[in-house]
Short mmCIF file of C-alpha atoms in Angstrom, two decimals:
data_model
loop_
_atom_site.label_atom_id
_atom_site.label_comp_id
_atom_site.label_asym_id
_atom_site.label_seq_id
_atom_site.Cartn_x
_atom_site.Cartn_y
_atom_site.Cartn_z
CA UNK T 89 115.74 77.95 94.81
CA UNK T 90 116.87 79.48 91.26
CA UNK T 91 113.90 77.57 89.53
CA UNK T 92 111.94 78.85 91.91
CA UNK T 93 113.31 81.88 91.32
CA UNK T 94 112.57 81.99 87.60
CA UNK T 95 108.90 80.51 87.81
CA UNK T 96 107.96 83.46 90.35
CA UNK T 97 109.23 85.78 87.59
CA UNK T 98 107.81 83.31 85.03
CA UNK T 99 103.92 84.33 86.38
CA UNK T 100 104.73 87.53 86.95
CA UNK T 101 105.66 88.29 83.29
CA UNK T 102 102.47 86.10 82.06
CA UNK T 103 100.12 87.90 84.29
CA UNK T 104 101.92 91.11 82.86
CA UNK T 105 101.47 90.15 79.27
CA UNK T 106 97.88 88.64 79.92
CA UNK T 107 96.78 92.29 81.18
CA UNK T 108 98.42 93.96 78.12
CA UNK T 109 96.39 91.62 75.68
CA UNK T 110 93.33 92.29 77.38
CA UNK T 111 93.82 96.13 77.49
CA UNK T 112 94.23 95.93 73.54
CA UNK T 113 91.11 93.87 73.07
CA UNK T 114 88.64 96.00 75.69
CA UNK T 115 90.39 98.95 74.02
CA UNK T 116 89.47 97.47 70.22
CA UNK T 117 85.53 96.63 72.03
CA UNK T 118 85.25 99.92 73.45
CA UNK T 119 86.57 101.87 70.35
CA UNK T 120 83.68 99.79 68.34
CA UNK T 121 80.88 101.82 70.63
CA UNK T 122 81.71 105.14 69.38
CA UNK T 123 83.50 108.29 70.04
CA UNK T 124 84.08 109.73 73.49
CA UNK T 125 86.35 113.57 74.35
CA UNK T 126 87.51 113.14 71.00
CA UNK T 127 86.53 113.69 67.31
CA UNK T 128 86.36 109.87 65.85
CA UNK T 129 89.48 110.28 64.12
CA UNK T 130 90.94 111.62 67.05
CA UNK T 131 89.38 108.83 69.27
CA UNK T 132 90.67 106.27 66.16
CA UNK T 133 94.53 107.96 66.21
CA UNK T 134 94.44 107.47 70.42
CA UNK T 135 93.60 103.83 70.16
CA UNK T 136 95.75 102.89 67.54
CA UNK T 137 98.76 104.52 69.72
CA UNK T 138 97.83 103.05 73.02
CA UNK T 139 97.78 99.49 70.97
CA UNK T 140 100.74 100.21 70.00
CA UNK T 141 102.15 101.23 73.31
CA UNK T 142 100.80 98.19 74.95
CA UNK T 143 102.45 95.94 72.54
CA UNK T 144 105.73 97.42 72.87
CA UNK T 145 105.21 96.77 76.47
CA UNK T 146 104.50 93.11 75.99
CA UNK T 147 107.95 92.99 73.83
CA UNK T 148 109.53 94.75 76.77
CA UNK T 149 108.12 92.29 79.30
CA UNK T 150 109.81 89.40 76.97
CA UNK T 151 112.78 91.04 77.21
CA UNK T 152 112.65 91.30 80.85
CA UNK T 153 112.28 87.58 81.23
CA UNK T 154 115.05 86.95 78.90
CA UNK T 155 117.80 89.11 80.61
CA UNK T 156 116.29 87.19 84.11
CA UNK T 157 116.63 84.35 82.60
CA UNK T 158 120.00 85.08 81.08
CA UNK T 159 121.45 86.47 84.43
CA UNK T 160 120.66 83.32 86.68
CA UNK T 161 121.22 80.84 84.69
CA UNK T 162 125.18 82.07 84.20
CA UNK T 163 125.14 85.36 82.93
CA UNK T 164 126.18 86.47 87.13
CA UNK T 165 128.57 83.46 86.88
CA UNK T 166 130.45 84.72 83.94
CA UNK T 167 130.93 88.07 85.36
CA UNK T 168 132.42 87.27 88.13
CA UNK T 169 134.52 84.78 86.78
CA UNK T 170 136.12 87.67 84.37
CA UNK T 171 135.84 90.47 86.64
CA UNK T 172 135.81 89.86 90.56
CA UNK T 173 138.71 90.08 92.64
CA UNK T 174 138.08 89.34 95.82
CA UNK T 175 138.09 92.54 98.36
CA UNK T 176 138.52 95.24 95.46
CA UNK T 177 135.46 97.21 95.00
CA UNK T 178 136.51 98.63 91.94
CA UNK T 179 136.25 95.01 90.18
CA UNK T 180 132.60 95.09 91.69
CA UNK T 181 131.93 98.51 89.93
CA UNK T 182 133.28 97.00 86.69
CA UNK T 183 130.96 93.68 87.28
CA UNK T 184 128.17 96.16 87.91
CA UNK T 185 128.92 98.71 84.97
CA UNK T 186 128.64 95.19 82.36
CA UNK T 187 124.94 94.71 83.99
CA UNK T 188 123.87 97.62 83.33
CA UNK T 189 125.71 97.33 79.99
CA UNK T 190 124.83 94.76 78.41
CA UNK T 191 121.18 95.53 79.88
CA UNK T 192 121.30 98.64 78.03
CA UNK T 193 122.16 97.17 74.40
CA UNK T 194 119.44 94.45 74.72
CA UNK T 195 116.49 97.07 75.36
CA UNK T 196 118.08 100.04 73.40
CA UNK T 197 115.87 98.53 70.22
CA UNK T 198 112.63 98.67 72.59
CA UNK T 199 113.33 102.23 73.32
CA UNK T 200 114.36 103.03 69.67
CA UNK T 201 110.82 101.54 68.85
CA UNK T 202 109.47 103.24 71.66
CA UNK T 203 110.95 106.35 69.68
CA UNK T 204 109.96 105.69 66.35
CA UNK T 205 105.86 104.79 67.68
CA UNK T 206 106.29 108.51 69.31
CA UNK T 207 107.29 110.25 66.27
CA UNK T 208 104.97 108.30 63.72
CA UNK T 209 101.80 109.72 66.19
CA UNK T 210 103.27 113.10 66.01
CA UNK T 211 105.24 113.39 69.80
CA UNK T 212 108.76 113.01 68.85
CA UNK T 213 109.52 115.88 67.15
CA UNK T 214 113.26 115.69 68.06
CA UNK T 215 116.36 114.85 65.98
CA UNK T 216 117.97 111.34 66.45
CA UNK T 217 121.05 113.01 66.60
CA UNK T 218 119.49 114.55 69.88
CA UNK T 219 118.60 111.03 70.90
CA UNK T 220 122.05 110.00 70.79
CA UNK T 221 122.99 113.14 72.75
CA UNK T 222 120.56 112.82 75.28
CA UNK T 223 121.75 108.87 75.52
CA UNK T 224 125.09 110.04 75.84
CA UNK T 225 124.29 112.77 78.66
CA UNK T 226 122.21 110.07 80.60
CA UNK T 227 125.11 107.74 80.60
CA UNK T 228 127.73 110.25 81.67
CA UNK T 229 125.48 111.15 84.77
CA UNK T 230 124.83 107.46 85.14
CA UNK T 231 128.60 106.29 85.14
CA UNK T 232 129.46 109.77 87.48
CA UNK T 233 126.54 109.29 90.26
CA UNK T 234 125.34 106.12 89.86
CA UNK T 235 128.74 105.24 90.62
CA UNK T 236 128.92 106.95 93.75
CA UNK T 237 125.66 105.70 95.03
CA UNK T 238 126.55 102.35 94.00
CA UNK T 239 130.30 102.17 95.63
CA UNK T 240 128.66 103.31 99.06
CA UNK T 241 126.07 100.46 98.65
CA UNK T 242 128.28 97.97 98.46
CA UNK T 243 130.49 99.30 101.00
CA UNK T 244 127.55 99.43 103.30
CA UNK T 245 126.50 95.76 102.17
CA UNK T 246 130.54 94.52 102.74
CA UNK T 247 131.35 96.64 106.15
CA UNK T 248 127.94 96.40 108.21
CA UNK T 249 126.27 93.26 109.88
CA UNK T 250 122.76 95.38 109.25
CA UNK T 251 123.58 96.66 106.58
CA UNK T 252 120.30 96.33 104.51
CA UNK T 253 119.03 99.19 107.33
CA UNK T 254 122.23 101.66 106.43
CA UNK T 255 121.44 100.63 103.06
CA UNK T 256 117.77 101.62 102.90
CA UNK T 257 118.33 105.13 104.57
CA UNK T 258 122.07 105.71 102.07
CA UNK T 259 119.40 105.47 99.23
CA UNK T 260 116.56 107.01 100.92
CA UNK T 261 118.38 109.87 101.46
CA UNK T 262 119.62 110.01 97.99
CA UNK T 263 115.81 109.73 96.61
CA UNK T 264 115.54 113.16 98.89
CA UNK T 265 118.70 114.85 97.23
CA UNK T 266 117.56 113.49 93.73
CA UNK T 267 114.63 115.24 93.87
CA UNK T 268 116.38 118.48 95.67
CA UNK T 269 118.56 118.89 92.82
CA UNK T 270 116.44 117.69 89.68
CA UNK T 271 116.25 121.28 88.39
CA UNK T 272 119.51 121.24 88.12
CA UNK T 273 119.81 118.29 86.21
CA UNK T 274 116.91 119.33 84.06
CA UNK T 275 118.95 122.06 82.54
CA UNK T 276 121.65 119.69 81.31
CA UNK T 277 118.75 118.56 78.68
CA UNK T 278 115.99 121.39 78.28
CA UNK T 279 116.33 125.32 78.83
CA UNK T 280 114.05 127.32 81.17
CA UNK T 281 113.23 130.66 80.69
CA UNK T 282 111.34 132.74 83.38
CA UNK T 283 107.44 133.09 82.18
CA UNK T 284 107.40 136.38 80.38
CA UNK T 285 104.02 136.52 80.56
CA UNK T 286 103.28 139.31 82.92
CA UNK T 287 99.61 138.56 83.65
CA UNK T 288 99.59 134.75 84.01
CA UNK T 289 102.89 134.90 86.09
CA UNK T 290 100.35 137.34 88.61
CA UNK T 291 97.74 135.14 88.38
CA UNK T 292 100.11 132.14 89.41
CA UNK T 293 101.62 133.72 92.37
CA UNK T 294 98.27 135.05 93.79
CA UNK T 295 96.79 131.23 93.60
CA UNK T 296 100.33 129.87 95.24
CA UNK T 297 99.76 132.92 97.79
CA UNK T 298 96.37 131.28 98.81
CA UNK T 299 98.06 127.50 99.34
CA UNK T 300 101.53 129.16 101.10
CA UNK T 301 103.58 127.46 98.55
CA UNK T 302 106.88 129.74 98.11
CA UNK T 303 108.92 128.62 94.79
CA UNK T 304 112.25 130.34 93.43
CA UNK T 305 110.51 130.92 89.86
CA UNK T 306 108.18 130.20 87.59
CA UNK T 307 109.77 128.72 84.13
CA UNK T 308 108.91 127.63 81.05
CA UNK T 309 110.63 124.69 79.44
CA UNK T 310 111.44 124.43 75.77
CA UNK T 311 109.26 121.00 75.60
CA UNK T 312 108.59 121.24 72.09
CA UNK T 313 112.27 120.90 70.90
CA UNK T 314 111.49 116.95 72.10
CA UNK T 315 107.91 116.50 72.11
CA UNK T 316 104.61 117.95 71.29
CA UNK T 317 102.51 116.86 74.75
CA UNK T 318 101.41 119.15 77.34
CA UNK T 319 102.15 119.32 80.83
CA UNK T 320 103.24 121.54 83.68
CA UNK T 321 104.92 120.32 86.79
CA UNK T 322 106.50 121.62 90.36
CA UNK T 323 109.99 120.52 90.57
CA UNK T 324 112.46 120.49 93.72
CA UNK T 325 112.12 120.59 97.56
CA UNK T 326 112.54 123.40 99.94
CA UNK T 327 113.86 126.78 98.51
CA UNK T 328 114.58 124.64 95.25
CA UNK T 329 111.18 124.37 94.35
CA UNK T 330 109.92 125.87 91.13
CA UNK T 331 106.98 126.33 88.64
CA UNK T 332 107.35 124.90 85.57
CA UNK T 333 105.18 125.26 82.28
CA UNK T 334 105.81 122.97 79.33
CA UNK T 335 106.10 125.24 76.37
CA UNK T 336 103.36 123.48 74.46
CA UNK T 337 100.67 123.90 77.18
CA UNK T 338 101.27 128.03 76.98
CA UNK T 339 100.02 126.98 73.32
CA UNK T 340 96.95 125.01 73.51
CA UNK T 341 95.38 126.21 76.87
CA UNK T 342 94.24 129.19 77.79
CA UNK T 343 95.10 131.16 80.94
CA UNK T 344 91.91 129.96 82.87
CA UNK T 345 92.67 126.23 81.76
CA UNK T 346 96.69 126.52 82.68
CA UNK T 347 95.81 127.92 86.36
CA UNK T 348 93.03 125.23 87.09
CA UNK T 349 96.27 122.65 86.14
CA UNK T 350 98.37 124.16 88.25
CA UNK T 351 95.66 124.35 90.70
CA UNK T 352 95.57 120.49 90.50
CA UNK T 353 99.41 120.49 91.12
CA UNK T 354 98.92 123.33 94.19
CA UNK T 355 96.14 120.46 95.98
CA UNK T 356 98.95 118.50 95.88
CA UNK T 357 100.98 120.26 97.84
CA UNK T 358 98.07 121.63 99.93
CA UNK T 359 97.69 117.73 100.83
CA UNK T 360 101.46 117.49 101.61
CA UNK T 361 101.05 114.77 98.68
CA UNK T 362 104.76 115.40 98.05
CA UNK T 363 105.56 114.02 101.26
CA UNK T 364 103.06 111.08 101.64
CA UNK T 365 104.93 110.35 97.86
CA UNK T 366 108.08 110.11 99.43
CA UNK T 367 107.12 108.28 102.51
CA UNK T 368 105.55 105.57 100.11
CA UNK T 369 108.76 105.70 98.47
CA UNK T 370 110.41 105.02 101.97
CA UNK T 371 107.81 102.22 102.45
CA UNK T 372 108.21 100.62 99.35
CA UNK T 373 112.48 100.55 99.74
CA UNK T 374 111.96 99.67 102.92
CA UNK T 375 110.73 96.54 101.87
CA UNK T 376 112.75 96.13 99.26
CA UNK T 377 116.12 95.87 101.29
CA UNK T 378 114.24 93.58 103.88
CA UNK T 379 114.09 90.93 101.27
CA UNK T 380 116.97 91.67 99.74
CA UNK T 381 119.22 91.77 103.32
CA UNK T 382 118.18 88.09 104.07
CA UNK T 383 118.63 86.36 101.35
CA UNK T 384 120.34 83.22 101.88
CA UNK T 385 124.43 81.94 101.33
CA UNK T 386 122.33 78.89 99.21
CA UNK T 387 120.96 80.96 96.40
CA UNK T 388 124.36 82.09 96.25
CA UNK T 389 126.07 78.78 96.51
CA UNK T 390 123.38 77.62 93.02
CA UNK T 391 124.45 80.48 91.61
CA UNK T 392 127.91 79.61 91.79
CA UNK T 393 129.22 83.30 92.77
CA UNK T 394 129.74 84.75 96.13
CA UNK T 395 127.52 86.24 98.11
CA UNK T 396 129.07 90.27 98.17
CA UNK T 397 127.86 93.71 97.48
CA UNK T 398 127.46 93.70 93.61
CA UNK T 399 125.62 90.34 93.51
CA UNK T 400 122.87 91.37 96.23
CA UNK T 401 123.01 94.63 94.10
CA UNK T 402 122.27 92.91 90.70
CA UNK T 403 119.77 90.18 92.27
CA UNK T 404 117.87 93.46 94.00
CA UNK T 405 117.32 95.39 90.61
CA UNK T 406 116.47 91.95 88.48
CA UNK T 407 113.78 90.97 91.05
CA UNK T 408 112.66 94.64 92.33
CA UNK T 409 109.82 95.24 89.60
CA UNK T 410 108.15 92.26 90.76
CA UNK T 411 108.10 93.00 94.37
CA UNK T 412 107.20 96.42 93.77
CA UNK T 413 104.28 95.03 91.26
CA UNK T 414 103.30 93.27 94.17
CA UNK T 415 102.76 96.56 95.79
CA UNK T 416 101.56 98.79 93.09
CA UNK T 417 97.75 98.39 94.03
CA UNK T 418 98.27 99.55 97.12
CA UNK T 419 99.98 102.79 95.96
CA UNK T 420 97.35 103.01 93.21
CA UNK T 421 94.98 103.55 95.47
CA UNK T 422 96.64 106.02 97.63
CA UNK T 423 97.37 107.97 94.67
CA UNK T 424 94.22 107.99 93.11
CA UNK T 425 92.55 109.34 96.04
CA UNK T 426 94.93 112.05 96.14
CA UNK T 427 94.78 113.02 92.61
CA UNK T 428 90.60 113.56 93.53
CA UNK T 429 91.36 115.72 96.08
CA UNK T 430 94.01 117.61 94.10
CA UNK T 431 90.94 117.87 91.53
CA UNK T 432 89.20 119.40 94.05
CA UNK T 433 91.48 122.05 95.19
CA UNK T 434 92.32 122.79 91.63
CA UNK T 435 88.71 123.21 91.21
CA UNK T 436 87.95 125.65 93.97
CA UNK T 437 91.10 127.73 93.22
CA UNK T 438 90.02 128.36 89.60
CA UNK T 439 87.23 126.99 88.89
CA UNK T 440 85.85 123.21 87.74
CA UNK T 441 85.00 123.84 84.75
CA UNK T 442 88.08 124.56 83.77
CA UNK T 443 89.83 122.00 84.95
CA UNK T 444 87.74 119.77 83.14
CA UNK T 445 88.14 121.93 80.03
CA UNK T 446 92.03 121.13 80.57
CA UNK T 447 91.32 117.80 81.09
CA UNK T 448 89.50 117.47 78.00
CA UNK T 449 91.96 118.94 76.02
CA UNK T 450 95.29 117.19 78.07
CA UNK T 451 93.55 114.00 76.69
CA UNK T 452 93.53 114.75 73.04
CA UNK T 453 96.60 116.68 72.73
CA UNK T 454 98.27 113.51 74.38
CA UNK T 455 96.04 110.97 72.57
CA UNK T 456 94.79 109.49 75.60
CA UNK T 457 92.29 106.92 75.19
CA UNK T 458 90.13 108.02 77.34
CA UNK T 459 88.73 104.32 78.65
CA UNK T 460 90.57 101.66 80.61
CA UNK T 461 89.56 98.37 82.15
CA UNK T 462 89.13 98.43 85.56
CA UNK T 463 91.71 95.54 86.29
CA UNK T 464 94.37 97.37 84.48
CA UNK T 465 93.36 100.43 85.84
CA UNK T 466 93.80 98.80 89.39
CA UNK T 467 96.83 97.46 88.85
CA UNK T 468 98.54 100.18 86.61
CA UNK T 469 96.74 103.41 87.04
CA UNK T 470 98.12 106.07 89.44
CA UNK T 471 95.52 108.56 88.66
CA UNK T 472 92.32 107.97 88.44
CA UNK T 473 90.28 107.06 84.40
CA UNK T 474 89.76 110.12 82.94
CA UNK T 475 85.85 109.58 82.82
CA UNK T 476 86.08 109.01 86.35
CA UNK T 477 87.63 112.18 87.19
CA UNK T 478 85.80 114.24 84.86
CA UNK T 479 82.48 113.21 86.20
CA UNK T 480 83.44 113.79 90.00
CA UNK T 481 83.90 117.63 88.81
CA UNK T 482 80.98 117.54 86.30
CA UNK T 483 79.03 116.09 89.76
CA UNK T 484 80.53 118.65 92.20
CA UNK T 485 80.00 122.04 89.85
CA UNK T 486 76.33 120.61 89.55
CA UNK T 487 75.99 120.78 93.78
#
């Protein structure tokens, strides 16, 4: 069953790889046509990042394979030769914390690259020695909650016959209070000032007055400190909801532009997309601890470690990008049709042309290139091709 294991991974990392390669050569063909959104050194500066993007995520991929690899074929065994004691969740935590940590130094050079590709196109404007700061927050948090969540997992997974059903609603009801309290967490790495902007902030809360979304605020983040991309967002559930404005945006759009993006985000909600998220979310763990809550005492047995808490743990998060990859075409879908009718509503609460203006300008502020393949787009894309989008509103304001 392990080689089985590892081929199934095996063909999902080619296929992976295979998609990337292709996505660099249709983006080299399409490039070779001419200029679209974008000046052509603009259009020229947004290919040569997304090549580089997509073979960083090739190198990740290889990674990926290596740590499965790695894991199955004795990495598990050596852990728990070291580390468990039979009965003592606390040696579990420990086998779990070297995962993650050894996990952590073999793709900290991807992300460092991922860092360096950022800053040489002009996003990563920030310090390394916030990098290291921000690493350092991240793992504190990690270490303190993930913890937590983890210890009840495997006490679930150890103390209940069912437990892959106690499991699945422990962490879907920790997705719920993640997303409850992410403005709080935000805080710990950016600051957020209340939108001094008198006029806009009126214009905001009349256009959230027409969808009957109540927030505690509308903020602006200090984005810039970081990175130089635009983008606004609604963060929290229930009365911990909030507006929030990426410095940079305030910038480079204009107050017609920065509505019709937050009109996008209002259709959203509007759609109670938030919630269909979430359910999908549900769905997709749902699934996840099915497979995951069956597995059988043989894997275990060629393995050579026993079948407890932290090993179903570990095996779930090796092995959950593939299931989930599995799934992703599905949720594409669902998303993309949601992110049309969010297009719409931001549309007729400002107006579509400009929303498209946004657009236009999201895209080469970001250095988006503006063309994908439809396979990857299928298979990757939870919003819909750029083109795509802009010509549904181009079409519509035309009607």
């Amino acid at each position: 069953m392990v080689n089985y294991l590892i081929a199934a991974y095996g063909i999902y990392i080619f296929i992976k790889i295979v998609l990337e390669i292709h996505e660099v050569f249709f983006i080299k063909k399409e490039f070779e046509k001419g200029a679209v959104l974008m000046s052509l050194d603009e259009y020229k500066n947004a290919a040569l990042y997304a090549i580089n993007k997509h073979t960083l995520n090739i190198f990740n991929d290889l990674v990926s394979m290596f740590l499965v690899v790695f894991w199955i074929s004795g990495g598990l065994f050596i852990l728990n030769f070291l580390l468990y004691k039979p009965g003592d969740l606390l040696s579990e935590l420990e086998i779990l914390f070297a995962f993650f940590a050894v996990n952590y130094i073999l793709t900290l050079p991807i992300h460092i690259w991922e860092k360096h590709i950022d800053k040489r196109f002009g996003f990563n404007v920030a310090p390394w020695k916030l990098f290291v700061v921000d690493e350092i927050k991240k793992i504190v948090l990690f270490v303190i909650f993930g913890g937590a969540f983890f210890a009840g997992l495997i006490y679930f997974i150890e103390h209940f016959k069912n437990w892959w059903l106690i499991g699945f609603l422990f962490t879907f009801a920790v997705v719920i209070l993640i997303n409850v309290l992410y403005p709080i967490f935000a805080a710990m790495f950016n600051k957020f000032e209340p939108l001094e902007d008198e006029e806009l902030k009126t214009a905001i809360e009349d256009m959230m007055k027409k969808v009957g979304f109540e927030s505690n605020g509308i903020f602006v983040m200090d984005a810039s400190k970081r990175d130089t991309r635009l983008n606004a967002y609604f963060a929290g559930l229930g009365k911990s909801k909030r507006v929030v404005l990426f410095d940079t945006l305030l910038k480079k759009l204009d107050k017609n532009e920065i509505l019709a993006v937050l009109g996008h985000e209002l259709g959203h909600f509007k759609h109670k997309d938030i919630i269909k998220n979430i359910a999908v979310v549900g769905v997709m763990l749902f699934v996840l601890f099915y497979i995951f809550g069956h597995l059988p005492q043989s894997l275990f047995h060629e393995l050579h470690i026993p079948k407890n808490g932290v090993n179903i743990v570990i095996l779930a998060l090796l092995f959950s990008d593939m299931i989930f990859f599995l799934l992703q075409p599905l949720v594409n879908a669902v998303s993309r049709h949601n992110e049309f009718a969010a297009d719409e509503t931001g549309g007729e609460l400002v107006s579509k042309k400009d929303l498209a203006s946004a657009l236009k300008k999201l895209v080469k502020e970001n250095k988006h290139f503006p063309k994908v393949s439809k396979i990857y787009s299928f298979l990757h894309y939870t919003h819909p091709p750029i083109l795509e989008r802009l010509e549904k509103l181009e079409r519509k304001e035309s009607e």
